[in-house]
mmCIF file of C-alpha atoms in Angstrom:
data_model
loop_
_atom_site.group_PDB
_atom_site.id
_atom_site.type_symbol
_atom_site.label_atom_id
_atom_site.label_comp_id
_atom_site.label_asym_id
_atom_site.label_seq_id
_atom_site.Cartn_x
_atom_site.Cartn_y
_atom_site.Cartn_z
ATOM 1 C CA MET A 1 109.310 207.771 -91.516
ATOM 2 C CA SER A 2 106.694 208.768 -88.513
ATOM 3 C CA THR A 3 106.055 212.353 -87.952
ATOM 4 C CA THR A 4 105.185 212.120 -84.211
ATOM 5 C CA GLY A 5 108.819 211.495 -83.187
ATOM 6 C CA SER A 6 107.680 208.100 -81.585
ATOM 7 C CA ALA A 7 108.030 204.727 -82.944
ATOM 8 C CA PRO A 8 106.870 204.185 -86.704
ATOM 9 C CA THR A 9 102.875 202.739 -87.059
ATOM 10 C CA VAL A 10 101.708 199.743 -89.319
ATOM 11 C CA ALA A 11 100.819 202.567 -91.878
ATOM 12 C CA ASP A 12 103.993 204.020 -91.931
ATOM 13 C CA VAL A 13 106.303 200.179 -92.651
ATOM 14 C CA VAL A 14 103.509 199.695 -94.789
ATOM 15 C CA ALA A 15 104.369 202.990 -96.715
ATOM 16 C CA ALA A 16 107.932 202.459 -96.993
ATOM 17 C CA LEU A 17 107.942 199.523 -98.254
ATOM 18 C CA ASP A 18 105.731 200.319 -100.658
ATOM 19 C CA ARG A 19 108.167 202.632 -101.866
ATOM 20 C CA ARG A 20 110.486 200.223 -101.997
ATOM 21 C CA TYR A 21 108.081 197.557 -103.553
ATOM 22 C CA PRO A 22 105.363 199.505 -105.397
ATOM 23 C CA PRO A 23 102.153 197.011 -105.371
ATOM 24 C CA ALA A 24 102.072 198.312 -108.419
ATOM 25 C CA TRP A 25 104.991 196.208 -109.648
ATOM 26 C CA ALA A 26 103.392 192.976 -108.557
ATOM 27 C CA GLU A 27 102.399 190.115 -111.436
ATOM 28 C CA GLU A 28 98.472 190.711 -112.162
ATOM 29 C CA TRP A 29 98.359 187.024 -110.036
ATOM 30 C CA ASP A 30 99.895 188.029 -107.106
ATOM 31 C CA ARG A 31 98.635 189.502 -103.891
ATOM 32 C CA VAL A 32 100.635 191.663 -102.045
ATOM 33 C CA GLY A 33 100.198 194.092 -99.595
ATOM 34 C CA LEU A 34 99.163 194.840 -95.408
ATOM 35 C CA VAL A 35 97.480 190.957 -95.207
ATOM 36 C CA LEU A 36 96.371 192.317 -91.431
ATOM 37 C CA GLY A 37 97.053 194.844 -88.778
ATOM 38 C CA GLU A 38 95.558 198.202 -87.839
ATOM 39 C CA PRO A 39 96.455 200.968 -89.438
ATOM 40 C CA THR A 40 97.537 202.728 -86.682
ATOM 41 C CA THR A 41 98.746 200.401 -83.973
ATOM 42 C CA GLY A 42 103.234 201.469 -83.500
ATOM 43 C CA VAL A 43 105.565 199.004 -84.483
ATOM 44 C CA SER A 44 109.403 198.447 -82.500
ATOM 45 C CA ARG A 45 110.162 194.807 -84.158
ATOM 46 C CA VAL A 46 109.826 193.359 -87.644
ATOM 47 C CA ALA A 47 110.097 190.070 -88.304
ATOM 48 C CA CYS A 48 111.448 189.407 -91.886
ATOM 49 C CA VAL A 49 110.812 186.069 -93.007
ATOM 50 C CA VAL A 50 110.547 183.648 -96.305
ATOM 51 C CA ASP A 51 107.298 182.051 -95.653
ATOM 52 C CA VAL A 52 104.276 182.368 -93.222
ATOM 53 C CA VAL A 53 103.412 179.453 -91.797
ATOM 54 C CA PRO A 54 102.788 178.657 -88.065
ATOM 55 C CA GLU A 55 106.993 178.423 -87.061
ATOM 56 C CA THR A 56 107.921 181.393 -88.323
ATOM 57 C CA VAL A 57 104.348 183.415 -86.714
ATOM 58 C CA GLU A 58 105.623 181.817 -83.450
ATOM 59 C CA GLU A 59 109.936 182.563 -83.505
ATOM 60 C CA ALA A 60 108.018 186.404 -84.149
ATOM 61 C CA LEU A 61 105.721 185.894 -81.690
ATOM 62 C CA ASP A 62 108.755 184.341 -79.309
ATOM 63 C CA ALA A 63 110.631 187.496 -80.809
ATOM 64 C CA GLY A 64 108.373 190.116 -79.828
ATOM 65 C CA ALA A 65 107.813 191.357 -83.010
ATOM 66 C CA ASP A 66 104.696 193.794 -84.218
ATOM 67 C CA MET A 67 105.334 192.816 -87.674
ATOM 68 C CA ILE A 68 106.042 189.589 -89.863
ATOM 69 C CA VAL A 69 107.448 191.331 -93.300
ATOM 70 C CA ALA A 70 107.057 188.320 -95.732
ATOM 71 C CA HIS A 71 107.991 187.275 -98.937
ATOM 72 C CA HIS A 72 105.284 184.526 -99.987
ATOM 73 C CA PRO A 73 101.906 185.348 -99.789
ATOM 74 C CA LEU A 74 99.824 183.523 -96.998
ATOM 75 C CA LEU A 75 96.027 184.097 -99.002
ATOM 76 C CA LEU A 76 97.297 183.993 -102.644
ATOM 77 C CA ARG A 77 93.941 182.502 -103.917
ATOM 78 C CA GLY A 78 90.633 183.600 -102.771
ATOM 79 C CA VAL A 79 88.856 182.445 -99.472
ATOM 80 C CA SER A 80 85.565 182.145 -98.570
ATOM 81 C CA SER A 81 86.729 181.659 -95.160
ATOM 82 C CA VAL A 82 89.594 181.868 -92.973
ATOM 83 C CA ALA A 83 88.141 180.124 -90.160
ATOM 84 C CA ALA A 84 90.442 178.315 -87.300
ATOM 85 C CA THR A 85 89.860 174.854 -88.253
ATOM 86 C CA THR A 86 91.635 175.707 -91.415
ATOM 87 C CA TYR A 87 95.580 175.765 -91.778
ATOM 88 C CA LYS A 88 95.254 179.554 -92.651
ATOM 89 C CA GLY A 89 93.116 180.524 -90.495
ATOM 90 C CA ARG A 90 94.609 179.491 -87.866
ATOM 91 C CA ILE A 91 97.368 181.420 -88.650
ATOM 92 C CA VAL A 92 94.958 184.767 -89.362
ATOM 93 C CA HIS A 93 93.685 183.764 -86.141
ATOM 94 C CA ARG A 94 96.899 183.893 -83.932
ATOM 95 C CA LEU A 95 98.186 187.017 -85.671
ATOM 96 C CA ILE A 96 95.325 189.181 -84.551
ATOM 97 C CA LYS A 97 94.887 187.835 -81.435
ATOM 98 C CA ALA A 98 98.343 188.396 -80.832
ATOM 99 C CA ASP A 99 98.044 192.166 -82.655
ATOM 100 C CA VAL A 100 100.625 191.421 -84.838
ATOM 101 C CA ALA A 101 100.379 192.635 -88.840
ATOM 102 C CA LEU A 102 101.132 191.092 -91.882
ATOM 103 C CA TYR A 103 102.551 192.680 -95.199
ATOM 104 C CA VAL A 104 103.753 190.882 -98.282
ATOM 105 C CA ALA A 105 106.559 191.936 -100.897
ATOM 106 C CA HIS A 106 106.465 189.273 -103.360
ATOM 107 C CA THR A 107 107.319 189.562 -107.115
ATOM 108 C CA ASN A 108 106.922 193.893 -106.671
ATOM 109 C CA ALA A 109 109.885 192.474 -104.275
ATOM 110 C CA ASP A 110 111.545 189.939 -107.462
ATOM 111 C CA VAL A 111 111.385 192.873 -109.542
ATOM 112 C CA ALA A 112 113.080 195.737 -107.912
ATOM 113 C CA ASP A 113 116.591 196.895 -107.626
ATOM 114 C CA PRO A 114 118.049 195.805 -105.526
ATOM 115 C CA GLY A 115 115.294 193.267 -105.260
ATOM 116 C CA VAL A 116 115.615 189.772 -104.435
ATOM 117 C CA SER A 117 118.018 188.805 -106.999
ATOM 118 C CA ASP A 118 120.499 191.041 -106.390
ATOM 119 C CA ALA A 119 120.706 189.708 -102.778
ATOM 120 C CA LEU A 120 121.270 186.438 -104.371
ATOM 121 C CA ALA A 121 123.758 187.556 -106.851
ATOM 122 C CA ALA A 122 125.455 188.873 -103.837
ATOM 123 C CA ARG A 123 126.388 185.821 -101.993
ATOM 124 C CA PHE A 124 128.680 184.899 -105.338
ATOM 125 C CA GLY A 125 130.410 188.207 -105.828
ATOM 126 C CA LEU A 126 128.744 188.340 -109.123
ATOM 127 C CA THR A 127 129.449 192.324 -110.969
ATOM 128 C CA GLY A 128 127.948 193.740 -113.468
ATOM 129 C CA LEU A 129 124.513 193.117 -113.017
ATOM 130 C CA ARG A 130 121.927 192.971 -115.602
ATOM 131 C CA PRO A 131 118.179 192.041 -115.337
ATOM 132 C CA LEU A 132 117.883 188.499 -116.919
ATOM 133 C CA HIS A 133 114.484 189.118 -117.137
ATOM 134 C CA ARG A 134 113.105 192.873 -118.207
ATOM 135 C CA PRO A 135 109.553 193.696 -117.530
ATOM 136 C CA ARG A 136 107.139 194.407 -120.212
ATOM 137 C CA PRO A 137 108.009 197.847 -122.161
ATOM 138 C CA GLY A 138 105.822 200.176 -120.937
ATOM 139 C CA SER A 139 104.312 198.512 -117.552
ATOM 140 C CA PRO A 140 104.691 199.603 -114.061
ATOM 141 C CA PRO A 141 107.784 197.823 -113.423
ATOM 142 C CA ASP A 142 109.560 198.607 -116.726
ATOM 143 C CA GLY A 143 112.253 201.284 -115.888
ATOM 144 C CA PRO A 144 116.483 200.772 -115.790
ATOM 145 C CA GLY A 145 117.836 198.232 -113.450
ATOM 146 C CA ARG A 146 114.554 196.327 -112.738
ATOM 147 C CA GLY A 147 113.778 192.941 -113.923
ATOM 148 C CA ILE A 148 113.298 188.894 -112.875
ATOM 149 C CA GLY A 149 117.252 187.396 -112.424
ATOM 150 C CA ARG A 150 120.282 188.619 -112.825
ATOM 151 C CA ILE A 151 122.844 187.809 -114.508
ATOM 152 C CA GLY A 152 126.344 189.069 -113.711
ATOM 153 C CA GLU A 153 130.773 188.224 -113.765
ATOM 154 C CA LEU A 154 132.112 185.879 -111.042
ATOM 155 C CA PRO A 155 135.228 187.088 -110.037
ATOM 156 C CA THR A 156 136.847 183.829 -110.151
ATOM 157 C CA PRO A 157 135.994 181.483 -113.062
ATOM 158 C CA MET A 158 135.244 178.373 -111.411
ATOM 159 C CA THR A 159 134.295 174.513 -113.193
ATOM 160 C CA LEU A 160 130.718 173.746 -112.897
ATOM 161 C CA ALA A 161 131.989 171.036 -110.699
ATOM 162 C CA GLU A 162 133.202 173.688 -108.510
ATOM 163 C CA LEU A 163 130.729 176.493 -108.303
ATOM 164 C CA THR A 164 128.313 174.186 -107.122
ATOM 165 C CA ARG A 165 129.918 173.195 -104.054
ATOM 166 C CA HIS A 166 130.597 176.679 -103.865
ATOM 167 C CA ALA A 167 127.187 177.305 -104.170
ATOM 168 C CA ALA A 168 126.604 174.500 -101.485
ATOM 169 C CA ALA A 169 129.157 176.736 -98.762
ATOM 170 C CA VAL A 170 127.315 180.647 -100.281
ATOM 171 C CA LEU A 171 123.795 179.221 -99.485
ATOM 172 C CA PRO A 172 122.249 178.831 -96.386
ATOM 173 C CA ALA A 173 122.007 175.052 -95.967
ATOM 174 C CA THR A 174 119.063 172.819 -96.859
ATOM 175 C CA ALA A 175 118.602 169.452 -96.856
ATOM 176 C CA TRP A 176 118.204 169.925 -100.452
ATOM 177 C CA GLY A 177 121.341 171.551 -100.609
ATOM 178 C CA VAL A 178 122.436 172.030 -104.704
ATOM 179 C CA ARG A 179 122.733 169.914 -107.707
ATOM 180 C CA ALA A 180 123.298 170.716 -111.259
ATOM 181 C CA ALA A 181 123.115 169.707 -114.650
ATOM 182 C CA GLY A 182 125.828 169.081 -117.326
ATOM 183 C CA ASP A 183 129.487 168.851 -118.177
ATOM 184 C CA PRO A 184 130.864 169.068 -114.459
ATOM 185 C CA GLY A 185 134.172 170.917 -115.943
ATOM 186 C CA ARG A 186 132.461 173.234 -117.645
ATOM 187 C CA MET A 187 134.388 175.677 -117.145
ATOM 188 C CA VAL A 188 131.853 179.247 -114.980
ATOM 189 C CA ARG A 189 132.187 182.824 -116.112
ATOM 190 C CA THR A 190 128.802 184.564 -116.110
ATOM 191 C CA LEU A 191 126.090 183.198 -113.909
ATOM 192 C CA ALA A 192 122.796 184.026 -114.016
ATOM 193 C CA VAL A 193 120.346 183.735 -110.775
ATOM 194 C CA SER A 194 117.356 184.395 -110.202
ATOM 195 C CA GLY A 195 115.576 183.589 -106.713
ATOM 196 C CA GLY A 196 112.464 181.407 -106.862
ATOM 197 C CA SER A 197 110.871 179.422 -109.305
ATOM 198 C CA GLY A 198 112.691 180.255 -112.632
ATOM 199 C CA ASP A 199 112.487 177.280 -115.063
ATOM 200 C CA GLY A 200 110.070 179.671 -117.227
ATOM 201 C CA PHE A 201 113.826 182.035 -117.348
ATOM 202 C CA LEU A 202 115.227 178.938 -118.941
ATOM 203 C CA ALA A 203 115.063 180.711 -123.634
ATOM 204 C CA GLU A 204 116.467 184.085 -121.784
ATOM 205 C CA ALA A 205 119.608 182.437 -119.832
ATOM 206 C CA THR A 206 120.410 180.911 -122.943
ATOM 207 C CA ALA A 207 119.769 184.142 -124.624
ATOM 208 C CA ALA A 208 122.047 185.802 -122.898
ATOM 209 C CA GLY A 209 125.485 183.679 -123.731
ATOM 210 C CA VAL A 210 125.818 182.865 -119.419
ATOM 211 C CA ASP A 211 127.874 180.019 -118.361
ATOM 212 C CA ALA A 212 126.028 178.481 -115.890
ATOM 213 C CA PHE A 213 121.743 179.376 -114.409
ATOM 214 C CA LEU A 214 121.023 179.159 -110.726
ATOM 215 C CA THR A 215 117.462 179.019 -109.587
ATOM 216 C CA ALA A 216 114.616 176.611 -107.897
ATOM 217 C CA ASP A 217 112.440 173.853 -108.624
ATOM 218 C CA LEU A 218 114.018 172.752 -111.874
ATOM 219 C CA ARG A 219 111.041 170.649 -113.640
ATOM 220 C CA HIS A 220 113.033 167.292 -115.547
ATOM 221 C CA HIS A 221 111.417 167.373 -118.478
ATOM 222 C CA PRO A 222 111.927 171.285 -118.935
ATOM 223 C CA ALA A 223 115.820 171.093 -117.703
ATOM 224 C CA GLY A 224 116.650 168.012 -120.193
ATOM 225 C CA GLU A 225 115.549 169.611 -122.877
ATOM 226 C CA HIS A 226 117.440 172.759 -121.997
ATOM 227 C CA LEU A 227 120.829 171.524 -121.761
ATOM 228 C CA ALA A 228 120.245 169.110 -125.334
ATOM 229 C CA ALA A 229 119.311 172.366 -127.329
ATOM 230 C CA GLY A 230 122.823 173.444 -126.074
ATOM 231 C CA GLY A 231 121.749 175.706 -122.948
ATOM 232 C CA PRO A 232 123.837 176.971 -120.093
ATOM 233 C CA ALA A 233 124.482 174.462 -117.428
ATOM 234 C CA LEU A 234 122.249 174.468 -114.834
ATOM 235 C CA LEU A 235 121.845 175.044 -110.975
ATOM 236 C CA ASP A 236 119.042 173.924 -108.617
ATOM 237 C CA ALA A 237 119.189 175.073 -105.128
ATOM 238 C CA ALA A 238 116.269 174.780 -102.818
ATOM 239 C CA HIS A 239 113.369 177.766 -103.154
ATOM 240 C CA TRP A 240 114.123 178.637 -99.793
ATOM 241 C CA ALA A 241 117.744 179.142 -100.212
ATOM 242 C CA THR A 242 117.706 181.739 -102.936
ATOM 243 C CA GLU A 243 114.926 183.748 -101.569
ATOM 244 C CA ARG A 244 116.773 183.709 -97.881
ATOM 245 C CA PRO A 245 119.521 186.272 -98.637
ATOM 246 C CA TRP A 246 116.791 188.787 -99.378
ATOM 247 C CA LEU A 247 115.946 189.277 -95.941
ATOM 248 C CA ASP A 248 119.342 190.482 -94.876
ATOM 249 C CA ASP A 249 118.790 193.383 -97.533
ATOM 250 C CA LEU A 250 114.924 194.181 -96.405
ATOM 251 C CA ALA A 251 115.673 194.153 -92.420
ATOM 252 C CA ALA A 252 118.545 196.594 -93.004
ATOM 253 C CA HIS A 253 116.080 198.518 -95.438
ATOM 254 C CA LEU A 254 113.820 199.118 -92.622
ATOM 255 C CA ARG A 255 116.481 199.702 -90.190
ATOM 256 C CA ASP A 256 117.612 202.504 -92.128
ATOM 257 C CA GLU A 257 114.609 203.422 -93.165
ATOM 258 C CA LEU A 258 112.204 203.162 -89.823
ATOM 259 C CA GLY A 259 113.973 202.776 -87.205
ATOM 260 C CA VAL A 260 112.538 199.663 -85.626
ATOM 261 C CA GLU A 261 114.966 196.324 -84.676
ATOM 262 C CA THR A 262 114.329 193.707 -86.964
ATOM 263 C CA VAL A 263 114.949 190.218 -86.928
ATOM 264 C CA VAL A 264 115.715 187.922 -89.514
ATOM 265 C CA SER A 265 114.492 184.068 -90.052
ATOM 266 C CA ASP A 266 116.495 181.405 -90.716
ATOM 267 C CA LEU A 267 114.465 178.846 -89.742
ATOM 268 C CA ASP A 268 114.071 176.374 -92.970
ATOM 269 C CA THR A 269 110.930 176.305 -94.272
ATOM 270 C CA ASP A 270 112.016 174.584 -97.501
ATOM 271 C CA PRO A 271 109.582 171.381 -97.385
ATOM 272 C CA TRP A 272 112.194 168.651 -98.311
ATOM 273 C CA THR A 273 113.702 167.398 -94.846
ATOM 274 C CA VAL A 274 115.826 164.550 -95.804
ATOM 275 C CA HIS A 275 118.846 163.465 -98.790
ATOM 276 C CA ALA A 276 121.139 160.640 -99.506
ATOM 277 C CA ALA A 277 123.207 160.560 -102.562
ATOM 278 C CA ALA A 278 123.621 156.964 -104.138
ATOM 279 C CA PRO A 279 126.729 155.903 -103.208
ATOM 280 C CA ARG A 280 129.436 155.870 -105.613
ATOM 281 C CA PRO A 281 130.381 152.298 -106.990
ATOM 282 C CA ASP A 282 133.411 152.052 -105.376
ATOM 283 C CA ASP A 283 131.752 152.531 -102.704
ATOM 284 C CA LYS A 284 129.330 149.564 -103.141
ATOM 285 C CA GLU A 285 130.189 146.977 -100.444
ATOM 286 C CA PRO A 286 130.882 143.716 -102.277
ATOM 287 C CA ARG A 287 128.087 141.350 -102.696
ATOM 288 C CA PRO A 288 128.458 137.815 -101.117
#
């Protein structure tokens, strides 16, 4: 909290976020922390978004935000120019001209406790949570409760078909929806969840002995081989939908810690915008 009694500054917000999601917890390839903004600028309203895209930036500016906190990095890979002739350069220029700061908490928020997957697990009412993928012993994020993904018990067992419909109902709506792989009648009691791309954790979901694993961006061959080897059922949701729940926790923390106003973006930034299910054989019109 700012010690002056006035509105917190960008530096105060950064300090609060760095305490909750230390940058040292991020993967080596990741780019987190303050991206844009004068540390001494006052902050009265923070916009929380998954993706920094022109639409979420304009949404934040329309809401009167002084700062944006995003999950996905805007500048993940090295750049030699942020000229306004480029897509990301235009975003940078827009934010600077509007005097709006930008901060990113990505894999350091994934591994935190509470973190991205805790908010996802809460949508399913999971209890007895434990990490799916624990940090390497002795590494900066290593500690009780921390790690990527969460494993827990459903309040009531469901079949895979029932759980898939339930997931579509409790997660933010997207055109992608939720698809599942496995026996539709399989009973699911223990569920692993991981916000964002999670097919790198298929082996750990199998080793954990869960009944099903919900994540995003599952690929054809890894998913097929996983199931063929007897792994748990899979649920594949839209990437944005698995990470959007965390924004509510983030916003609540900033309000409680700093007393700032917060706005949470519900703008669906998933790139897939159209979905059409194949008709059932008995729904097809008879051929002439």
